[in-house]
Amino acid sequence: MDDIRLLPATGLEGLIAQLRSRGYRVMGPTLRDDAIVTGEIRSASDLPQGVGDEQDPARYRLRKRDDGAYFGFAAPAQSSKPVFFPAEEVIWRGRRDTAVTPDSAASASTPDNAGNPTTAPASSPHDPGFTVERDQLDAPPIALLGVRSCDLRAVQIHDKVLAGRTYIDAHYVTRREATFVVAVACSDPAATCFCASMGTGPRPAATDPATGEPSYDLLLTEIAPSDPDRHHFVLEIGTEAGRDVAHAIDTAPAEFDDQHEALAVTAHAASQQTRRITAATVRDDLRASAESSRWEDVASRCLSCTNCTLVCPTCFCTTVEDVSDLTGATAERHRVWDSCFSEDFTYIHGGPTRESVKARYRQWITHKLSSWEDQFGMLGCVGCGRCIAWCPAGIDITEEAAALGRMRAGGVLPTGDHVPTGDHVTVTS
Amino acid sequence: MTDHAHHHGPAAQTASGMEQAAAIEPASGLEPAAVPGPALAEAAAPEPAPASAARPKLAVWKFASCDGCQLSLLNCEDELLSIAGAVHIAYFPEATRAVVEGPYDLSLVEGSITTPEDMRRIHEIRAQSGTLVTIGACATAGGIQALRNWADVDEFRSIVYAHPEYLSTLDTSTPIASHVDVDYELRGCPVDKRQLIEVLAAYLNGRKPRIPSYSVCVECKRKGNICVPIANGTPCLGPVTQAGCGALCPTYGRGCYGCFGPQDTTNTASLTTQLVELGMADADIVRVYRTFNAGAPEFEAAGNAVEAGGAR
């Protein structure tokens, strides 16, 4: 069984060092303030060993575990989304040219696709034109350490959305290039988790269902954290790069029982999950619910604060903001995270197209659990439960989906395939 | 007791909603592109101030306020020379005694209207200002002094002052937009200096200011802050408060105090429910809605609702 090996708990240090020595910037779970977040991991001491969490609607608390588990918690406060898709980045900088020469004023060059500084054509002999500099990324490749199945699936969804269509996000592609993934099989789901019902966890699929590419280079399952003598990881190898790393560190061959023990960890984790979404019917439930009275109900609770979208590992909406200095001599275009819950998100001439909160919530949940499939061929929810835990009003996507399903089944709404028109549900691209 | 909602013209709110959608146009006759001056990034070595005729005349006015917003302008240390190069500071008593007569191309107005004399003065200022921008919670929502709107002014005047008959004051503190047309309202107690520079830059370049109206939560999440009410039970007004401060308090583990007033979509009833669940007493909930933006209609209504027993 060459694809499965054993890594002693003390061997994490060697794994991290090995990845760093290969030039990776290792990003994984670490403690900051009152939560576990994704941050840079320089040594095993950066990992939240012995720390667990409790997550409920509108509530997140760290707790001290009575064992030495390195990964004994559920979804961190933020996924790895910002690693590849930062909250704010500069797209380009522009500088008004100061010197006016007959040559420069008359020249008409086009922007350089390679991103080199170029002089834009001047509109008149009196206008000196301007120079555009695209932001150049110069960052080491990323190794994700301890990424959970839900968040790994979310990265695959982003690969499709941001890098798998006609127009690609160049910065995302650059950041994703040569990513090394050390996934972790989830052992301790929170009350907010529902990945098992979405088919996105707690054990990551070996391959990306959309592309067939391996999901991870290495997969860790943490075994016996309460027994210092036995505490170790079952290490499953997903790629040749993963095998190379596994054989370069302190690992030993595994037995059949070891794999069985690893599978038992995630089977138990799945059995612990209390929330669920009926993935088989939710798409149609949402399509049939465009005029549901439920939207008024949820809008009375929704704060339009945007937290659900900003903690969601698959939400990808952005806006661009242009800034200039006092004189207009320099300008920058920033791309920033945006949210369908903000009024300005749908602002066009005359006002927002989704002025009411119920229209915004309906758009968000319908996109996530229904029209995402029409658009991208999969649902946009991975069951991480962050939108439940980090909603200050404790709005529960599983309960909202279930209520809509119940109301549809109970005939509160016109049944059948009422397909909402563009007036009701707008697909975000 | 004064129901001061009647003192708010609709302009007070449309100014924050609709006006933000429009570019701040420089006063007619100005050619923003022709305004010379150094770039912000080169502030260390500014160009000498060009001929004043080419620069818009700036006036900074004070009404009932603490001067903190004017100080935010003076606190623009690195950018101050650039500002002085880009605009002609014609009237700014906080900074200089030199006074250049009006009219002024751009007036920044700090403070609220609390006296009959100020009611008259703001009309004069409006008349001699091309563009009028209010700066801060006092000018935009009435400020902390709007607490008088719920109190008996005659009573505390008689207690505080030896000769209350010398005072001429109003029963209310009201925002500038309740009295005159306002071209743009900049929120905050005090205003954020980066936003203030952004408004000036937008004015000089004839473009829309990049001033968001969404919640403080957006700034927290973009910064990677951990949500304080969720992760440690600290009450926070962030979900109903407009961004702009850079989520200053939550960044240091405190709840938001609502200094920038209501965000564009404000569900205070839902937030009140959460504040109750976090253990706040009704009187404390009333108090958090009635601070620097007590007079902002959404916060005013929220505090009144809790006071009337609507929290539970």
XYZ file of C-alpha atoms in Angstrom, chain A:
429
model
C 0.000 0.000 0.000
C 2.461 2.563 -1.215
C -0.150 5.303 -1.456
C -0.750 5.368 2.266
C 1.896 6.026 4.885
C 2.062 6.932 8.549
C 3.379 10.232 9.856
C 4.070 10.531 13.579
C 2.505 13.604 15.206
C 5.995 14.935 15.794
C 6.591 14.608 12.046
C 4.420 17.644 11.242
C 7.437 19.815 11.946
C 9.389 17.968 9.287
C 6.539 18.242 6.794
C 6.318 22.007 7.285
C 10.085 22.381 7.031
C 10.149 20.227 3.904
C 7.495 22.364 2.211
C 9.259 25.571 3.197
C 12.578 24.244 1.958
C 10.939 23.598 -1.411
C 10.039 27.267 -1.637
C 6.411 27.089 -0.622
C 4.724 29.649 1.548
C 2.802 27.383 3.904
C -0.696 28.633 4.765
C -2.816 26.871 7.352
C -4.910 27.191 10.487
C -3.519 29.355 13.255
C -4.852 31.205 16.283
C -5.507 34.919 16.082
C -7.598 36.939 18.527
C -10.547 34.761 19.461
C -10.620 32.480 16.467
C -8.794 30.067 14.231
C -7.889 31.772 10.962
C -5.838 30.915 7.906
C -2.355 32.323 8.221
C 1.265 31.582 7.465
C 2.617 28.465 9.162
C 6.360 28.538 9.853
C 6.452 25.696 12.320
C 4.117 23.216 13.987
C 3.865 25.586 16.956
C 1.859 27.942 14.729
C -0.901 25.336 14.506
C -3.764 25.516 17.058
C -2.803 22.327 18.877
C -5.184 21.385 21.665
C -7.759 23.975 20.590
C -11.283 23.161 19.510
C -14.289 25.267 18.632
C -18.018 25.510 19.150
C -20.083 26.991 16.378
C -23.787 27.779 16.456
C -25.945 30.385 14.722
C -24.376 33.795 15.484
C -21.882 32.213 17.842
C -18.272 31.037 17.626
C -16.174 30.110 20.624
C -12.780 28.533 20.997
C -12.432 25.812 23.603
C -9.501 24.025 25.117
C -9.407 20.385 24.130
C -8.303 17.710 26.558
C -5.988 16.183 23.958
C -3.145 17.225 21.703
C -5.045 17.335 18.414
C -3.570 19.636 15.791
C -6.717 19.756 13.670
C -9.462 19.173 16.231
C -11.762 21.963 15.151
C -14.210 22.735 12.357
C -14.197 25.479 9.700
C -11.789 28.310 10.563
C -13.233 31.832 10.701
C -12.142 32.420 7.131
C -11.387 29.838 4.475
C -8.333 29.859 2.240
C -10.265 32.180 -0.099
C -8.142 35.260 0.649
C -4.959 33.310 -0.086
C -5.771 33.159 -3.790
C -8.455 35.818 -4.013
C -7.502 38.696 -1.720
C -10.069 41.127 -0.400
C -8.397 44.045 -2.153
C -5.814 44.266 -4.850
C -4.514 46.871 -7.241
C -5.305 46.043 -10.855
C -3.312 48.877 -12.378
C -1.782 52.218 -11.630
C -1.887 55.199 -13.939
C 0.354 58.230 -13.997
C -0.217 61.387 -15.969
C 2.889 62.117 -18.016
C 4.457 65.429 -17.232
C 6.791 66.092 -20.158
C 5.212 67.036 -23.460
C 7.356 66.576 -26.509
C 6.089 66.670 -30.063
C 7.008 62.990 -30.417
C 5.282 61.756 -27.288
C 2.216 63.835 -27.926
C 1.855 62.469 -31.404
C 2.704 58.839 -30.674
C -0.126 56.373 -30.377
C 0.936 53.159 -28.737
C -1.291 50.438 -27.375
C -1.171 48.908 -23.909
C 1.349 46.151 -23.581
C -0.281 42.820 -22.817
C 2.808 41.688 -20.980
C 2.055 44.319 -18.416
C 4.999 46.553 -19.114
C 4.599 50.257 -18.574
C 3.214 51.793 -21.714
C 2.322 55.240 -22.857
C -1.269 55.682 -23.790
C -2.067 57.777 -26.822
C -2.526 61.424 -26.141
C -5.892 62.799 -27.086
C -4.504 66.127 -28.223
C -1.134 67.822 -28.617
C -1.774 69.615 -25.322
C -2.551 66.430 -23.419
C 0.637 64.680 -22.356
C -1.148 61.313 -22.063
C -0.623 58.869 -19.260
C 1.336 55.760 -18.378
C -0.315 52.592 -17.181
C 1.457 50.081 -14.989
C -0.233 46.811 -14.310
C 0.286 45.315 -10.920
C 2.861 42.560 -11.108
C 2.541 39.590 -8.800
C 5.737 38.240 -7.367
C 4.818 35.706 -4.726
C 6.076 32.222 -3.899
C 3.832 29.219 -4.598
C 1.429 28.333 -1.820
C 1.227 25.115 0.174
C -2.162 24.784 1.838
C -1.707 22.842 5.056
C -4.694 21.400 6.877
C -7.290 22.560 4.375
C -10.625 20.878 5.009
C -12.746 19.068 2.491
C -15.347 21.849 2.340
C -12.747 24.528 1.708
C -10.852 22.375 -0.767
C -14.076 21.899 -2.708
C -14.550 25.672 -2.589
C -11.108 26.164 -4.152
C -12.130 23.777 -6.930
C -15.287 25.810 -7.453
C -13.223 28.980 -7.668
C -10.943 27.250 -10.160
C -13.992 26.799 -12.366
C -15.442 30.259 -11.782
C -12.253 32.296 -11.922
C -9.953 30.214 -14.082
C -12.082 27.739 -16.020
C -14.125 29.981 -18.260
C -13.609 32.201 -21.277
C -12.198 35.102 -19.306
C -9.783 34.141 -16.603
C -8.700 36.038 -13.532
C -5.007 36.390 -14.228
C -4.027 37.179 -10.662
C -5.977 34.193 -9.357
C -4.329 31.886 -11.877
C -0.898 33.171 -10.929
C -1.532 32.673 -7.231
C -2.983 29.204 -7.777
C -0.074 28.095 -9.912
C 1.853 25.168 -8.432
C -0.213 25.069 -5.241
C 0.683 22.119 -3.038
C -2.288 20.827 -1.059
C -2.008 19.016 2.257
C -5.668 18.387 3.033
C -6.961 17.188 6.365
C -9.885 14.832 6.888
C -12.297 16.527 9.259
C -12.746 14.824 12.621
C -14.662 17.367 14.686
C -17.538 19.015 12.810
C -19.324 21.936 14.433
C -23.076 22.149 14.944
C -23.144 24.434 11.898
C -21.494 21.945 9.535
C -23.496 20.169 6.825
C -20.871 19.052 4.306
C -22.008 15.441 4.532
C -25.413 16.352 3.105
C -23.820 18.395 0.327
C -21.507 15.561 -0.649
C -18.494 17.807 -0.082
C -17.000 16.182 3.022
C -15.879 15.437 5.639
C -13.419 13.246 3.644
C -12.248 15.052 0.501
C -12.883 13.340 -2.814
C -9.644 12.139 -4.355
C -10.326 14.076 -7.537
C -12.045 17.265 -8.598
C -15.375 16.040 -9.972
C -15.332 18.719 -12.668
C -11.815 18.179 -14.014
C -10.716 14.782 -12.762
C -7.557 16.391 -11.418
C -6.284 15.155 -8.048
C -7.838 17.137 -5.194
C -4.810 17.010 -2.970
C -1.150 16.105 -2.988
C -1.359 14.680 0.507
C -4.275 13.930 2.820
C -3.835 13.757 6.578
C -6.172 11.964 8.962
C -5.346 12.601 12.592
C -5.436 9.455 14.766
C -5.509 9.053 18.537
C -4.696 12.631 19.583
C -5.527 11.747 23.198
C -2.820 9.100 23.364
C 0.655 10.673 23.112
C 2.174 7.264 22.410
C -0.096 6.555 19.451
C -0.824 10.090 18.176
C -0.080 10.070 14.442
C -1.437 10.838 11.008
C -2.499 8.520 8.252
C -0.961 10.125 5.179
C -2.642 9.413 1.861
C -0.700 10.278 -1.266
C -2.641 11.965 -4.082
C 0.057 12.979 -6.567
C 3.630 12.238 -7.518
C 4.622 15.569 -5.975
C 2.934 14.417 -2.797
C 4.756 11.091 -2.935
C 8.054 12.903 -3.313
C 7.383 14.952 -0.171
C 6.047 11.939 1.754
C 9.207 9.987 1.092
C 11.432 12.929 1.958
C 10.054 13.143 5.501
C 9.742 10.823 8.467
C 6.999 8.450 7.294
C 6.531 4.695 7.567
C 4.506 2.205 5.515
C 0.878 1.809 6.534
C -1.231 -1.304 7.031
C -4.757 -2.019 5.889
C -6.042 -1.324 9.402
C -4.585 2.151 9.269
C -6.707 3.115 6.281
C -9.721 1.609 8.019
C -8.990 3.696 11.078
C -8.750 6.841 8.941
C -12.057 6.139 7.235
C -13.678 5.594 10.619
C -12.658 9.113 11.675
C -14.571 10.769 8.851
C -17.477 8.326 9.050
C -17.884 9.332 12.674
C -17.552 13.004 11.800
C -20.281 12.673 9.183
C -22.562 10.963 11.679
C -22.123 13.886 14.089
C -23.544 16.439 11.681
C -27.023 17.596 12.633
C -27.718 20.148 9.916
C -28.403 19.173 6.350
C -29.568 20.445 2.998
C -31.381 18.057 0.696
C -29.027 18.566 -2.199
C -31.137 16.480 -4.571
C -34.172 18.765 -4.405
C -32.921 22.132 -3.217
C -32.252 23.431 -6.714
C -35.854 22.931 -7.746
C -37.204 24.097 -4.386
C -35.465 27.419 -4.900
C -36.611 27.727 -8.499
C -40.199 27.241 -7.367
C -39.936 29.710 -4.502
C -39.367 33.010 -6.248
C -42.609 34.444 -4.890
C -42.520 32.741 -1.497
C -43.756 34.610 1.561
C -40.644 33.286 3.302
C -38.554 36.095 1.808
C -40.383 38.718 3.884
C -39.771 36.630 6.967
C -36.034 36.279 6.412
C -35.747 39.933 5.379
C -37.127 40.951 8.768
C -34.112 39.257 10.350
C -31.441 39.977 7.733
C -29.126 42.877 8.610
C -27.783 43.339 5.058
C -24.427 43.425 6.772
C -22.770 41.206 4.076
C -21.053 38.897 6.565
C -22.465 35.688 5.040
C -21.048 36.501 1.632
C -17.676 37.631 2.938
C -17.110 34.464 4.959
C -18.469 32.213 2.207
C -15.579 30.323 0.606
C -17.257 30.357 -2.820
C -18.668 33.903 -3.001
C -16.550 35.677 -5.563
C -18.272 38.981 -6.362
C -16.079 42.026 -6.596
C -16.305 45.607 -7.657
C -13.669 47.984 -8.919
C -12.941 51.267 -7.256
C -10.911 53.976 -8.883
C -8.928 56.425 -6.847
C -6.891 59.439 -7.813
C -4.755 61.861 -5.930
C -5.677 65.483 -5.326
C -4.371 66.686 -8.654
C -5.336 63.798 -10.870
C -1.672 63.097 -11.604
C -1.882 59.505 -10.418
C -4.764 57.064 -10.292
C -5.288 53.456 -9.263
C -7.907 50.851 -9.979
C -8.575 48.559 -7.031
C -10.564 45.377 -7.135
C -12.317 44.693 -3.833
C -14.673 42.078 -2.477
C -18.254 43.107 -2.907
C -21.519 41.605 -1.721
C -24.977 41.151 -3.201
C -26.289 42.321 0.170
C -25.062 45.883 -0.284
C -27.410 48.373 -1.873
C -24.789 49.661 -4.283
C -24.095 46.174 -5.620
C -26.920 46.471 -8.148
C -26.771 50.220 -8.579
C -27.344 51.284 -12.122
C -28.599 54.582 -13.450
C -31.675 55.426 -11.411
C -31.095 53.181 -8.433
C -30.444 49.636 -7.268
C -32.285 46.807 -9.001
C -32.452 44.875 -5.726
C -33.566 47.583 -3.372
C -35.408 45.353 -0.912
C -33.586 43.079 1.485
C -35.821 40.165 0.529
C -34.677 40.509 -3.077
C -31.049 40.434 -1.920
C -31.431 37.391 0.299
C -33.412 35.581 -2.387
C -30.698 36.354 -4.924
C -27.962 35.076 -2.646
C -29.509 31.790 -1.560
C -31.003 31.105 -4.993
C -27.660 31.645 -6.651
C -25.847 29.537 -4.082
C -28.260 26.589 -4.054
C -29.863 26.687 -7.469
C -28.817 28.950 -10.326
C -25.122 28.326 -9.569
C -25.731 24.863 -10.982
C -27.179 26.299 -14.184
C -24.230 28.633 -14.429
C -21.312 26.439 -13.380
C -22.596 22.854 -13.285
C -22.404 22.436 -9.496
C -23.993 23.968 -6.437
C -22.232 26.964 -4.919
C -22.491 25.765 -1.333
C -19.959 23.421 0.265
C -21.659 23.030 3.646
C -18.990 24.752 5.742
C -21.639 26.527 7.826
C -19.743 29.818 8.077
C -22.739 31.851 6.902
C -24.676 30.407 9.847
C -22.049 30.956 12.522
C -20.936 34.416 11.402
C -24.388 35.883 10.691
C -25.009 38.322 13.559
C -28.723 37.515 13.261
C -28.098 33.765 13.204
C -29.883 33.192 9.891
C -29.467 29.529 8.985
C -29.207 28.670 5.296
C -30.209 25.069 6.002
C -33.359 26.180 7.828
C -34.264 28.698 5.117
C -33.823 26.055 2.426
C -35.822 23.538 4.439
C -38.620 26.044 5.074
C -38.854 26.801 1.372
C -38.949 23.072 0.656
C -41.672 22.504 3.236
C -43.739 25.415 1.957
C -43.430 24.153 -1.603
C -44.373 20.610 -0.578
C -47.242 21.916 1.515
C -48.705 23.792 -1.390
C -48.127 27.202 0.122
C -46.717 28.088 -3.258
C -47.844 27.160 -6.704
C -46.219 23.798 -7.237
C -44.619 22.639 -10.424
C -41.702 24.083 -12.240
C -42.375 27.752 -11.968
C -39.200 29.153 -13.411
C -38.534 32.651 -12.189
C -37.986 35.245 -14.825
C -35.095 37.619 -15.000
C -37.178 40.134 -13.089
C -37.075 37.937 -10.052
C -33.794 36.152 -9.934
C -30.711 37.541 -11.514
C -27.768 35.297 -12.031
C -24.528 36.860 -11.001
C -21.633 36.233 -13.259
